[in-house]
Short mmCIF file of C-alpha atoms in Angstrom, two decimals:
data_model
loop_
_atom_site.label_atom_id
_atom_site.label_comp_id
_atom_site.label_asym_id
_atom_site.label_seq_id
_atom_site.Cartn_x
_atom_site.Cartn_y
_atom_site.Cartn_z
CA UNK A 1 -26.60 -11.87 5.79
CA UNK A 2 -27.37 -7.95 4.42
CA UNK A 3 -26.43 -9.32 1.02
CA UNK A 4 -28.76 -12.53 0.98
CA UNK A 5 -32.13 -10.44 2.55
CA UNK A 6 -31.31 -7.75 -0.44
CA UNK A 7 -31.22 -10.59 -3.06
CA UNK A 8 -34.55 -11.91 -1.65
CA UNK A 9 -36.12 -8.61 -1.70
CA UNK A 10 -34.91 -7.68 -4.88
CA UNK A 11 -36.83 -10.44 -7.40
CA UNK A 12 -34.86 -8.01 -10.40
CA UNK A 13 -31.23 -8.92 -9.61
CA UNK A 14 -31.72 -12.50 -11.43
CA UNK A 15 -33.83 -14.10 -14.00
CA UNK A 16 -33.26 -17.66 -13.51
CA UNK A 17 -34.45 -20.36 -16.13
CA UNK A 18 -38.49 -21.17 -15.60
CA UNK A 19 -39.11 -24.45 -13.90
CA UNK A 20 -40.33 -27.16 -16.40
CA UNK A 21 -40.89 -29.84 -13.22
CA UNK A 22 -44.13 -27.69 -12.36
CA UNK A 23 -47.24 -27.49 -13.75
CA UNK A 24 -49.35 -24.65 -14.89
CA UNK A 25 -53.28 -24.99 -15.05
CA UNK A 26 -55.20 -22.32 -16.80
CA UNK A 27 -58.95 -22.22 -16.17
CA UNK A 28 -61.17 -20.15 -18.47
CA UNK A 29 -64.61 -20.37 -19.73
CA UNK A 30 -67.49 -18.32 -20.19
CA UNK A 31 -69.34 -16.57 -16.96
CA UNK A 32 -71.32 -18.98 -15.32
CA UNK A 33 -70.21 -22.20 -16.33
CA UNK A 34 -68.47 -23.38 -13.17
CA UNK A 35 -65.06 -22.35 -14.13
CA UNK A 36 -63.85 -21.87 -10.80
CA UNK A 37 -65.67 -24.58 -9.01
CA UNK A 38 -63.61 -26.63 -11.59
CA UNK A 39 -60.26 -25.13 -11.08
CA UNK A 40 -61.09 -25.77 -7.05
CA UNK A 41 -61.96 -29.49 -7.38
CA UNK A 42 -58.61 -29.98 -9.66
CA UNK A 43 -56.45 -28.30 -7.04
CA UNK A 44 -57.73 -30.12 -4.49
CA UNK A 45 -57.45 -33.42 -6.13
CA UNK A 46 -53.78 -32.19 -7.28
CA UNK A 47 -53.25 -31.82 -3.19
CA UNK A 48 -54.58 -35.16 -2.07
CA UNK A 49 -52.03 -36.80 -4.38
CA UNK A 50 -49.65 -34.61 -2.36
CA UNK A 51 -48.81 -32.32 -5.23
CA UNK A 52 -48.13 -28.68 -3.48
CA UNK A 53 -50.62 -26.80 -4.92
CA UNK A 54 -51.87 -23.44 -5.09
CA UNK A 55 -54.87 -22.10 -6.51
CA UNK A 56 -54.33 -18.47 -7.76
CA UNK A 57 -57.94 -16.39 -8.55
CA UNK A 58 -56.99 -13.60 -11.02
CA UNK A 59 -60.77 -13.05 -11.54
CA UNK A 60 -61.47 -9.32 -9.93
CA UNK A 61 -65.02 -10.51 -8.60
CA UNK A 62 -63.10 -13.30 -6.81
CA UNK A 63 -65.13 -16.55 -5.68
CA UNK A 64 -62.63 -18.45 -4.62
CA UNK A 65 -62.77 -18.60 -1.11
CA UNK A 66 -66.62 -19.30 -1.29
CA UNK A 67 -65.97 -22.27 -3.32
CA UNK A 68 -63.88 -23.76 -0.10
CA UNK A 69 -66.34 -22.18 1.83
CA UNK A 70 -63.39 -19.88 3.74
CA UNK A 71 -64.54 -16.41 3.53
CA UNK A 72 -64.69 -15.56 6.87
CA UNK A 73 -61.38 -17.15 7.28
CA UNK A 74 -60.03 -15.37 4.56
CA UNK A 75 -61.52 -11.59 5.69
CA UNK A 76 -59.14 -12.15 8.79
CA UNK A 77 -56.17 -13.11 6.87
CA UNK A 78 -53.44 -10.81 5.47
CA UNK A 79 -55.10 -9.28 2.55
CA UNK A 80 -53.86 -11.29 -0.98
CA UNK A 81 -52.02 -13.28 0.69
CA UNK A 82 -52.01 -17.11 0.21
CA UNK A 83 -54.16 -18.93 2.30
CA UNK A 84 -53.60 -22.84 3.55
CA UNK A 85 -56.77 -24.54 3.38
CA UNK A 86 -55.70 -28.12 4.27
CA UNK A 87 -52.26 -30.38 3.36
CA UNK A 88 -50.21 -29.14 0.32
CA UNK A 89 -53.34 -27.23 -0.99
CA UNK A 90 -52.63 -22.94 -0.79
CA UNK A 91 -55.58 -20.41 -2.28
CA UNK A 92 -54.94 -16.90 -2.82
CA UNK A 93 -57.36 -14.10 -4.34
CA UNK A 94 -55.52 -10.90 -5.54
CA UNK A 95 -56.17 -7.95 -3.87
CA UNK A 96 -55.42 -5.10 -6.72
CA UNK A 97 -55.61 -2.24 -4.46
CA UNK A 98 -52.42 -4.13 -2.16
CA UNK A 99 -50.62 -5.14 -4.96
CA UNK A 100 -50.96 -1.42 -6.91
CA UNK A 101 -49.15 -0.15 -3.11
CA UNK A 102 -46.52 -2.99 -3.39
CA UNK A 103 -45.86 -2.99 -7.64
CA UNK A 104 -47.66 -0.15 -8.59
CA UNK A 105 -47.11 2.81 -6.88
CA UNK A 106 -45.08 5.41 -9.24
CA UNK A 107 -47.25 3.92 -12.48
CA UNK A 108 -50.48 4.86 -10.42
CA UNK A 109 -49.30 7.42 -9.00
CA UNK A 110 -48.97 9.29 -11.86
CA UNK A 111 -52.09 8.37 -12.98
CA UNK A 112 -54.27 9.05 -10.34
CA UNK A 113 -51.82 12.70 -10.32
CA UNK A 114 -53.09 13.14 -13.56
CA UNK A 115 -56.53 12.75 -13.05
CA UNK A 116 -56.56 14.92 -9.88
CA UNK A 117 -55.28 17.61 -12.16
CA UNK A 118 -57.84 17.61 -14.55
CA UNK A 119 -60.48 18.03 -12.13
CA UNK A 120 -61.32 14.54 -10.62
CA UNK A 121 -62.18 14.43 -7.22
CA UNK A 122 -59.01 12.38 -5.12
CA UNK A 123 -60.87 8.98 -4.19
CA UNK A 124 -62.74 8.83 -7.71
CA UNK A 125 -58.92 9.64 -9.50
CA UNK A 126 -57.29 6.75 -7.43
CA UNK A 127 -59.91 4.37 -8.78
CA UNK A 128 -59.45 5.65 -12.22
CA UNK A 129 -56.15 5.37 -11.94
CA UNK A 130 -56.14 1.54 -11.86
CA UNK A 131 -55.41 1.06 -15.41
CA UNK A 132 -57.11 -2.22 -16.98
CA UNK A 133 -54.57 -4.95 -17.32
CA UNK A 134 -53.05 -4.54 -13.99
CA UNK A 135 -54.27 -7.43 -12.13
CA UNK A 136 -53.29 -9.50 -15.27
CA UNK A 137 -49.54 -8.43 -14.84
CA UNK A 138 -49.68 -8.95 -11.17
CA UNK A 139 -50.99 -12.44 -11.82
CA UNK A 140 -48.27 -12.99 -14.32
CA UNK A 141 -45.39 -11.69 -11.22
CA UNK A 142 -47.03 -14.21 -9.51
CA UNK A 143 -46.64 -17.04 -11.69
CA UNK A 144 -42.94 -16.30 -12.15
CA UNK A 145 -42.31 -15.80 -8.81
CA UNK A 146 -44.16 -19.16 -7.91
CA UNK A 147 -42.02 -20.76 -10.85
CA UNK A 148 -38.82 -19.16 -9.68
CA UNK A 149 -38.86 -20.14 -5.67
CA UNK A 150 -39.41 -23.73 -6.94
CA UNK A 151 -41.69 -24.22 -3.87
CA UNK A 152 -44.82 -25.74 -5.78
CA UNK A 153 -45.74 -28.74 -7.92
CA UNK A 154 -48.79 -27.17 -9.35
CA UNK A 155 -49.77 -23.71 -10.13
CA UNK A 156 -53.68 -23.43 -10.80
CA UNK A 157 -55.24 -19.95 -12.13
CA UNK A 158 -58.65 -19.16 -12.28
CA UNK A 159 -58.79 -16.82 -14.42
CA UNK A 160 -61.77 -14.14 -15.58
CA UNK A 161 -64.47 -14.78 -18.00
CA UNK A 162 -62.94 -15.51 -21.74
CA UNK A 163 -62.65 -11.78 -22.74
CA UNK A 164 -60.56 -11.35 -19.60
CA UNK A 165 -58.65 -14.46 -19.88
CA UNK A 166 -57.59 -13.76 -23.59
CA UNK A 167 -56.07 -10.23 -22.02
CA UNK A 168 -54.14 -12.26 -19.44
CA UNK A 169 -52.39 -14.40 -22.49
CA UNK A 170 -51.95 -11.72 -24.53
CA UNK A 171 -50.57 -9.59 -21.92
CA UNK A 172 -46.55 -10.78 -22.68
CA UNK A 173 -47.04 -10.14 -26.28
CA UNK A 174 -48.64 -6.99 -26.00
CA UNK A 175 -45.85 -5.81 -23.22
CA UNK A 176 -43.22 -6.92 -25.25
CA UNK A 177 -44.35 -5.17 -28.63
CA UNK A 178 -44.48 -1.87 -26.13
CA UNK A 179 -40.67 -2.04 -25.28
CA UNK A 180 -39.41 -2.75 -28.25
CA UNK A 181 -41.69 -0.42 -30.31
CA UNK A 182 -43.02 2.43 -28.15
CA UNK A 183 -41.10 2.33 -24.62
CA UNK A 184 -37.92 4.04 -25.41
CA UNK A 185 -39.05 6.70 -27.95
CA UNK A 186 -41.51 7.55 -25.04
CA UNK A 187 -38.94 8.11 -22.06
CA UNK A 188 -36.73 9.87 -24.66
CA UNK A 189 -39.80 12.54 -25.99
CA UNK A 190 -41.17 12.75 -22.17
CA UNK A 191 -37.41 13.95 -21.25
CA UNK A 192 -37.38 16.53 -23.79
CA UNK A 193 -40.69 17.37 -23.38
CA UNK A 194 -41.41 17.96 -19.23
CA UNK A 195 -39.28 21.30 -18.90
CA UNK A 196 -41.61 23.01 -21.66
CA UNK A 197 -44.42 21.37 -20.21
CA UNK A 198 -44.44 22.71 -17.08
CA UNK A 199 -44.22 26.47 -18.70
CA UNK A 200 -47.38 25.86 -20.63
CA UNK A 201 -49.47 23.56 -19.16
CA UNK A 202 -50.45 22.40 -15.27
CA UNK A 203 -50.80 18.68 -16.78
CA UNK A 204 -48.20 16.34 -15.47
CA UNK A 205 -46.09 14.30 -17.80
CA UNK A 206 -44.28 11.08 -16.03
CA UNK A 207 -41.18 11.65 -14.60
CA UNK A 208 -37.84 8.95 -14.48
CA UNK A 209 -39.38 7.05 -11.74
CA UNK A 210 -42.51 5.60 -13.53
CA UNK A 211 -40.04 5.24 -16.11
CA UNK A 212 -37.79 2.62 -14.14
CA UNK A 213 -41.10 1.31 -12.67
CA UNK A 214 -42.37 0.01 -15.57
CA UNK A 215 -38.86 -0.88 -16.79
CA UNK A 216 -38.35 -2.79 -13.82
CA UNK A 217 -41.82 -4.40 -13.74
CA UNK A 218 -40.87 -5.87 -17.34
CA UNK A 219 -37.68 -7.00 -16.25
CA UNK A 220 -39.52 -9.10 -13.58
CA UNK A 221 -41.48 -10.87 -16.39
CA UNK A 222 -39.07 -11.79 -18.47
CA UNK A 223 -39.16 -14.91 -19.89
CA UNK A 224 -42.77 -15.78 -18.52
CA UNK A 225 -44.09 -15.70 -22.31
CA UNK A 226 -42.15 -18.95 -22.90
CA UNK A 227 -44.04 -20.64 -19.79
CA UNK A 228 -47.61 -19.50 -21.50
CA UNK A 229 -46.40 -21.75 -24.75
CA UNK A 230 -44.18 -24.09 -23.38
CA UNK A 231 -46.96 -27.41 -23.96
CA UNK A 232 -44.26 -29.11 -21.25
CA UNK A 233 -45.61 -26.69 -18.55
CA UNK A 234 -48.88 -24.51 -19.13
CA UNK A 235 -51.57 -26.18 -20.36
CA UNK A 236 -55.32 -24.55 -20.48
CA UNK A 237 -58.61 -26.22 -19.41
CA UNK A 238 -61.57 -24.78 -21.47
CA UNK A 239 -65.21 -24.79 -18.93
CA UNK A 240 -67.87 -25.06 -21.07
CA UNK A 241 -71.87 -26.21 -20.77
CA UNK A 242 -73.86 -28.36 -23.29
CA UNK A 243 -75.57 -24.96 -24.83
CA UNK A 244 -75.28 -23.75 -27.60
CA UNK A 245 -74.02 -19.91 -26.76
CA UNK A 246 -71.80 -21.55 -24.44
CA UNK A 247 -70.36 -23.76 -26.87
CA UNK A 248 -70.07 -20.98 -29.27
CA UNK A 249 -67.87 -19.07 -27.21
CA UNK A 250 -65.53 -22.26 -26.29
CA UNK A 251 -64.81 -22.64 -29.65
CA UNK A 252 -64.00 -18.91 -30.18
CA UNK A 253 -61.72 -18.96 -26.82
CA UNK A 254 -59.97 -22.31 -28.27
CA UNK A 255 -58.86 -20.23 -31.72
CA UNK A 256 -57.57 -17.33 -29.82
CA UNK A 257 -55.32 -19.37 -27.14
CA UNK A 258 -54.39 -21.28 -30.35
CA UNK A 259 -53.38 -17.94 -31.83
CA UNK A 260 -51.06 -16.81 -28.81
CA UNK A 261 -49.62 -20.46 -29.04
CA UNK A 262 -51.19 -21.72 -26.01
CA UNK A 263 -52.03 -25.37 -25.51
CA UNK A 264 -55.44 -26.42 -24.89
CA UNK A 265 -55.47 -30.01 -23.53
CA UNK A 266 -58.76 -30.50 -22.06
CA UNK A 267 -62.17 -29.58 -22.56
CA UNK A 268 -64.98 -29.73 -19.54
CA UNK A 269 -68.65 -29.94 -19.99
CA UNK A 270 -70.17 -28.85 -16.98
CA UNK A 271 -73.30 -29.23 -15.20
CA UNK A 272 -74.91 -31.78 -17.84
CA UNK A 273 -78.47 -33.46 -17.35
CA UNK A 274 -76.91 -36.99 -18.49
CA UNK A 275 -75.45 -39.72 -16.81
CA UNK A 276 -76.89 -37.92 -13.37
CA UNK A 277 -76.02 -40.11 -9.96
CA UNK A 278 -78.14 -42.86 -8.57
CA UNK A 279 -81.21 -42.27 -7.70
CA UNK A 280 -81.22 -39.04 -9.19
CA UNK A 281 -83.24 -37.59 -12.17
CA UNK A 282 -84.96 -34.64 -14.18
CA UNK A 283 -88.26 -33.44 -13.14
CA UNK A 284 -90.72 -33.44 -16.27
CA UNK A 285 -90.01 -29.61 -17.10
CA UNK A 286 -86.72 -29.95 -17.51
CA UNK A 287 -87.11 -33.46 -19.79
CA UNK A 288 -86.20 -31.28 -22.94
CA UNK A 289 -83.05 -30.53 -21.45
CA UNK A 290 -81.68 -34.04 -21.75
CA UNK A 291 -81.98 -34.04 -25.41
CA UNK A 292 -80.46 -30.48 -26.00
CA UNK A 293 -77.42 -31.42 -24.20
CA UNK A 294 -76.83 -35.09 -25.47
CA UNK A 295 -76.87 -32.92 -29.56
CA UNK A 296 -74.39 -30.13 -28.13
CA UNK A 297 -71.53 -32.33 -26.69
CA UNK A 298 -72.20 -34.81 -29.90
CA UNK A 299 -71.12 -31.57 -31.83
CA UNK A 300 -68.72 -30.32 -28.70
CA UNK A 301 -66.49 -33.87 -28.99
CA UNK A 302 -67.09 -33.57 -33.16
CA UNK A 303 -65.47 -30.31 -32.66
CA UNK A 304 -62.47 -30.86 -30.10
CA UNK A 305 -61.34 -34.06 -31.91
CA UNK A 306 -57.88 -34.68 -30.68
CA UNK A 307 -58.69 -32.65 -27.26
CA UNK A 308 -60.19 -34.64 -24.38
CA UNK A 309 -63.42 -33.61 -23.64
CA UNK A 310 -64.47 -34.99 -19.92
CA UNK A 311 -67.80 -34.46 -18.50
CA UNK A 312 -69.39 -33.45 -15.00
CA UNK A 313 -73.01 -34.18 -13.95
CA UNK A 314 -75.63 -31.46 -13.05
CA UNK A 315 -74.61 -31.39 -9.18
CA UNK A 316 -77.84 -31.94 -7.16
CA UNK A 317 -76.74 -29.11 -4.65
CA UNK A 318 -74.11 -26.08 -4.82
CA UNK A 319 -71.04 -27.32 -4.41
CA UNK A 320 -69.12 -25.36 -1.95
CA UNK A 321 -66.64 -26.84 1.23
CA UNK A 322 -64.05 -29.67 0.84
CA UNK A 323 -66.42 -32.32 0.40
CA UNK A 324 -68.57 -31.19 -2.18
CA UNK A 325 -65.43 -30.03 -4.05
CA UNK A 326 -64.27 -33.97 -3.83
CA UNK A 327 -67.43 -35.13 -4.77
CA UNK A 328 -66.74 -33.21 -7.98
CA UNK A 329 -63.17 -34.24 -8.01
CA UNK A 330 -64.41 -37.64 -8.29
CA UNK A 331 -66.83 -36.85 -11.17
CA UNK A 332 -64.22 -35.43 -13.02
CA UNK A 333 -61.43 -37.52 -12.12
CA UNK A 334 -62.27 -40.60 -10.64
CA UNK A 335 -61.53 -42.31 -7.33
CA UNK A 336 -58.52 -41.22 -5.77
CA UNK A 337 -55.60 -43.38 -6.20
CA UNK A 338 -57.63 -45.26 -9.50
CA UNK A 339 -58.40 -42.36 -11.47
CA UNK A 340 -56.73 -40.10 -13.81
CA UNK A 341 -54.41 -37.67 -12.81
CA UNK A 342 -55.40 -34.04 -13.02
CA UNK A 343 -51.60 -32.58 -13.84
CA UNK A 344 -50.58 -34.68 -16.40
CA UNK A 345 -50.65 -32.85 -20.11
CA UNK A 346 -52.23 -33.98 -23.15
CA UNK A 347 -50.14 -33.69 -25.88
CA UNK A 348 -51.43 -31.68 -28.95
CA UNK A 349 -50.29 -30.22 -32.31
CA UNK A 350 -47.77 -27.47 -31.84
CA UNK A 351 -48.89 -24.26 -32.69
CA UNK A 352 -45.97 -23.10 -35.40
CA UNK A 353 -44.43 -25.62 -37.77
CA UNK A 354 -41.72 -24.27 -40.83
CA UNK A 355 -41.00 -26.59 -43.59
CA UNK A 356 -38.61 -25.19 -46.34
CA UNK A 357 -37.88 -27.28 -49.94
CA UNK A 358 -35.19 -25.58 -52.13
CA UNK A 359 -35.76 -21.74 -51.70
CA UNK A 360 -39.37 -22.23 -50.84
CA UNK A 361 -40.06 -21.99 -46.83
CA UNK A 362 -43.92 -22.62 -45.46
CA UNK A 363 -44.72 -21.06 -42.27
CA UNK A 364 -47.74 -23.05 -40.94
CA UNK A 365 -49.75 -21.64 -37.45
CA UNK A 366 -52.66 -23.95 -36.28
CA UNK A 367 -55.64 -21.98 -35.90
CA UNK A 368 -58.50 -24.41 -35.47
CA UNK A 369 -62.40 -22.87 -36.51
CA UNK A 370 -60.79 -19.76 -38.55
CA UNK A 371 -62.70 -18.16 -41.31
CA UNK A 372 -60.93 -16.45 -43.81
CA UNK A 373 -63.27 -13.53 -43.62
CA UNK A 374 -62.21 -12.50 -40.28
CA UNK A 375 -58.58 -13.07 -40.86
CA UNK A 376 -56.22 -10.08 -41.93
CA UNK A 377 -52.19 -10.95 -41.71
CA UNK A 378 -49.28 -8.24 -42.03
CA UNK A 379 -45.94 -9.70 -42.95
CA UNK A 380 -42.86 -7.34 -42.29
CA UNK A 381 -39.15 -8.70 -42.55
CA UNK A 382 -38.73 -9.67 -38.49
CA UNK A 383 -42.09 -10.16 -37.35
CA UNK A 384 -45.88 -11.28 -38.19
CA UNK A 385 -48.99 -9.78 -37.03
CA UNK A 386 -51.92 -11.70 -36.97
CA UNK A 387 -55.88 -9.85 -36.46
CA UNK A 388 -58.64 -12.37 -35.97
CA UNK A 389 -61.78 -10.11 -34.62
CA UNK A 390 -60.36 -7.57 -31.73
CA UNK A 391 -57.48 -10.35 -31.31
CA UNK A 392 -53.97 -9.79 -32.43
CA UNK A 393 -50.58 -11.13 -31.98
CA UNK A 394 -46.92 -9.89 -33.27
CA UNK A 395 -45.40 -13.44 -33.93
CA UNK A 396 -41.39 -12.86 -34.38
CA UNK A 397 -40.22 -14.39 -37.38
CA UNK A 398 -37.30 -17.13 -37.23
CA UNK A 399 -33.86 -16.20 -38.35
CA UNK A 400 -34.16 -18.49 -40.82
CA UNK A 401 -37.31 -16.19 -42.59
CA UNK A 402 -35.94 -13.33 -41.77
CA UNK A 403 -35.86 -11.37 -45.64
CA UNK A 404 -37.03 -13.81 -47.31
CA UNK A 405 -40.21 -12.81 -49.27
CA UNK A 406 -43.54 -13.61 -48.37
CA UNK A 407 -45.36 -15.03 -51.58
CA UNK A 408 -48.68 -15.90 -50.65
CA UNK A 409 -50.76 -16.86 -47.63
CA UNK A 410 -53.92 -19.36 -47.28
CA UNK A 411 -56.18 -21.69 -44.76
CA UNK A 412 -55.53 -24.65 -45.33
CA UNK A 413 -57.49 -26.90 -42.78
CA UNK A 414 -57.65 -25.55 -39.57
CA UNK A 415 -54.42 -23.53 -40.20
CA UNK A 416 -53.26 -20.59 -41.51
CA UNK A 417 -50.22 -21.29 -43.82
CA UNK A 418 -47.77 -18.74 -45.39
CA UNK A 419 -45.19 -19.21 -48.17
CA UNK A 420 -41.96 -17.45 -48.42
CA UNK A 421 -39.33 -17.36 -51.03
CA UNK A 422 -35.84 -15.64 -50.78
CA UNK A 423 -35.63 -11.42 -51.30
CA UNK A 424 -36.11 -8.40 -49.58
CA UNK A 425 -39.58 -7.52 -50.78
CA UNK A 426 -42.07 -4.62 -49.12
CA UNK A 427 -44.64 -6.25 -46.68
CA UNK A 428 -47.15 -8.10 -47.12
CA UNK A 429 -50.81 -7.08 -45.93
CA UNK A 430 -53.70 -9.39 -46.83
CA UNK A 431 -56.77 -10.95 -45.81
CA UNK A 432 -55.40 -14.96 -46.85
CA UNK A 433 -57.92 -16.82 -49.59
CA UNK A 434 -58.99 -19.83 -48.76
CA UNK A 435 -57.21 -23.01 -49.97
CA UNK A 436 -54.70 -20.23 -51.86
#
C-alpha cells in the first residue's frame, strides 16, 4: 500500500505513452474576440454528448468561471483546483501562486533569494520572482497529467491572447533546446563556481536543489511535445472577428502554430452582424457594419481554404450561465444530437514532408502567409532553426538528413522548402529567395 501512494505521488517514476483516445482543444485568438466564451460553449457541448470534459484556463486574467457564471462558487473552492459545474463537464483556472508552492518552490526560491539580495523589498522579490513562462509549464504538467490518468475524453485550454498562446506552444521546444544546449554546462560551471562565489560576492548562485527541480520538472514533460503535433490528438481552434486587425492577427497566429507543427482545424468568426436570429436586427448606426463584415470573412474563408471556417452571430446579450453558453453551442454547432460534433478533427496538410530522388533530398515545412522578407533559416548537420519575426523553432533533422548538405532553400507556395545533397558541408544561414 506504501509503495502504490509513493507511485501516485511521485508523477516522475514513469512516463507512460500519451493517450491518442483523448482529445486536445486549443483555444487562442486575439483579446477580445470571445475566445473563451468559445472554448466554454465547446466544452459544454463536448459534456452533453457525455464526453468527460474539462476546461483548463491558462489565461493569468482568468474568465472562466464568469463565463459559467460560478465565481462565487469558485472563491469557496480549493484554490486551482478543478471545479464540477454539471455532468461530465470539470473547469479549472490556475492559480500560479499555488502551483509555484506545489512545482515551484526551489526554482523561485532562488529567485525571489536573489532579488532580496540585491535590495528588493521581500513581497515585491516574491512577485518578481515568478519568472514569465511558468504558468505555461504548469499548464503543460497539466495536460500530461490529464493525458496520463486516462480519466478524460476531452481536454479544452483556453489559452492567453495570441502572443501568450504562441509561448505556451513553443514552450517544449524552447525547454528542450535548454537541456540539451545550456542545462548541463550550467550545473557543471555553477558547481565550480559557488565556493569562489561566496568569498567575493553576497549574490547567490543556485545550488543542487533548483538543479534537480528543474531537472525533474522536465522529466515530467517529457514527451508532451509529441501531443502539441500529433494532428490525431491536439488540434487548435483560431477565435477571430470579421475586422480587419483581427483578421490580421489570425492569419499571423495560423503561420506561427504552423511553424511549431501544430494543427489548425477550425477557424471561428465571432460576434458577426449577419445571419442575426429572428426577429433580430441592426439599428441604423451600426448598418455599415453589415457590409464590413460580409468583405472580411469573404477574404477570411479565401484565406483559410482547406480549414473550416464556422460562424457565430452577434449575441443579443452577454452570454454568461449554462444556458446562454448552449444557446451559443447551438450557433456553433447545431442542435444537440443533429449537429456536428465539436471533438472530431479536421484533417489538414502535415506540417513536414521529405522527398529524396537519387542523392537529392527536399525538406518541405508548410508555412501558410510567409514572406520571404521576414524569413531567416540556419541549417546545421542535426538540427534546423527557423526565425519568422520574434518566432523561432529548432526543428531536429531526420537521420536520414543528417550530413547531408544543404544546397539551397526557397518558398515555394505557402511553404518553405529546402534541398539537400550528400556531404559534410559548414552551415547554412540564409534568408530563402523566393521561388529559388
Amino acid at each position: 500500500m506504501a509503495k502504490k501512494a509513493e507511485a501516485e505521488n511521485d508523477k516522475t517514476v514513469s512516463t507512460p505513452r500519451h493517450r491518442r483516445d483523448a482529445r486536445v482543444l486549443i483555444f487562442s485568438g486575439k483579446g477580445g474576440v470571445g475566445k473563451t466564451t468559445v472554448a466554454a460553449a465547446t466544452g459544454l457541448r463536448a459534456a452533453r454528448q457525455g464526453k468527460k470534459t474539462i476546461v483548463l484556463s491558462v489565461d493569468v486574467a482568468h474568465s472562466l468561471a464568469d463565463a459559467f457564471d460560478v465565481t462565487e462558487e469558485i472563491k469557496r473552492h480549493p484554490r486551482g483546483r478543478p471545479y464540477r459545474v454539471t455532468d461530465h463537464l470539470e473547469i479549472q483556472e490556475i492559480d500560479i501562486q499555488e502551483e509555484i508552492r506545489t512545482h515551484w518552490k526551489d526554482v523561485h526560491g532562488y529567485f525571489s533569494l536573489l532579488f532580496t539580495q540585491t535590495g528588493i523589498e521581500n513581497v515585491l522579490a516574491e512577485e518578481l520572482a515568478i519568472i514569465p513562462g511558468m504558468e505555461d509549464v504548469i499548464a503543460l504538467l497539466y495536460l500530461q497529467q490529464y493525458l496520463h490518468e486516462h480519466d478524460h475524453d476531452v481536454i479544452i485550454l483556453d489559452l492567453a491572447p495570441t502572443g501568450e498562446s504562441l509561448r505556451f506552444v513553443s514552450m517544449p521546444d524552447t525547454l528542450n533546446w535548454y537541456m540539451r544546449k545550456v542545462f548541463r554546462f550550467e550545473r557543471g560551471l555553477t558547481k565550480l563556481a559557488r565556493p569562489l562565489a561566496k568569498r567575493i560576492a553576497d549574490l547567490p548562485l543556485p545550488d543542487e536543489h533548483y538543479f534537480r527541480a528543474i531537472e525533474g520538472i522536465w522529466g515530467r514533460l517529457e514527451g508532451v511535445d509529441q501531443v502539441l503535433i500529433d494532428h490525431d490528438v491536439t488540434s487548435v481552434r483560431l477565435v477571430t472577428n470579421a475586422e480587419k486587425m483581427v483578421f490580421e492577427e489570425t492569419k499571423r497566429a495560423h503561420l506561427y502554430f504552423s511553424l511549431y507543427g501544430v494543427n489548425v482545424d477550425e477557424v471561428i468568426v465571432n460576434k458577426l452582424f449577419l445571419d442575426l436570429p429572428q426577429g433580430e436586427s441592426l439599428p441604423p448606426s451600426l448598418a455599415r457594419w453589415t457590409d464590413t463584415h460580409r468583405r472580411t470573412l469573404a477574404a477570411i474563408r479565401d484565406t483559410f481554404q482547406g480549414i473550416p471556417v464556422s460562424t457565430i452571430p452577434f449575441q443579443s446579450d452577454e452570454v454568461h450561465g449554462i444556458d446562454r453558453l448552449e444557446r451559443l453551442g447551438r450557433d456553433l454547432y447545431g442542435t444537440l444530437g443533429q449537429g456536428r460534433d465539436p471533438t472530431l478533427a479536421t484533417p489538414t496538410e502535415p506540417p513536414f514532408r521529405i522527398e529524396t530522388a537519387g542523392d537529392r533530398t527536399t525538406f518541405t515545412i508548410r508555412l501558410p502567409g510567409v514572406k520571404k522578407e521576414e524569413l531567416e533559416l540556419f541549417v546545421e548537420e542535426t538540427e534546423i532553426l527557423v526565425m519568422i519575426g520574434s518566432q523561432k523553432r529548432h526543428i531536429p533533422l531526420p537521420k536520414g538528413l543528417a550530413g547531408k548538405r544543404p544546397e539551397k532553400a526557397g518558398i515555394e507556395g505557402d511553404a518553405l522548402v529546402i534541398a539537400f545533397r550528400r556531404g559534410h558541408e559548414s552551415p547554412l544561414s540564409t534568408s530563402p529567395e523566393a521561388g529559388a
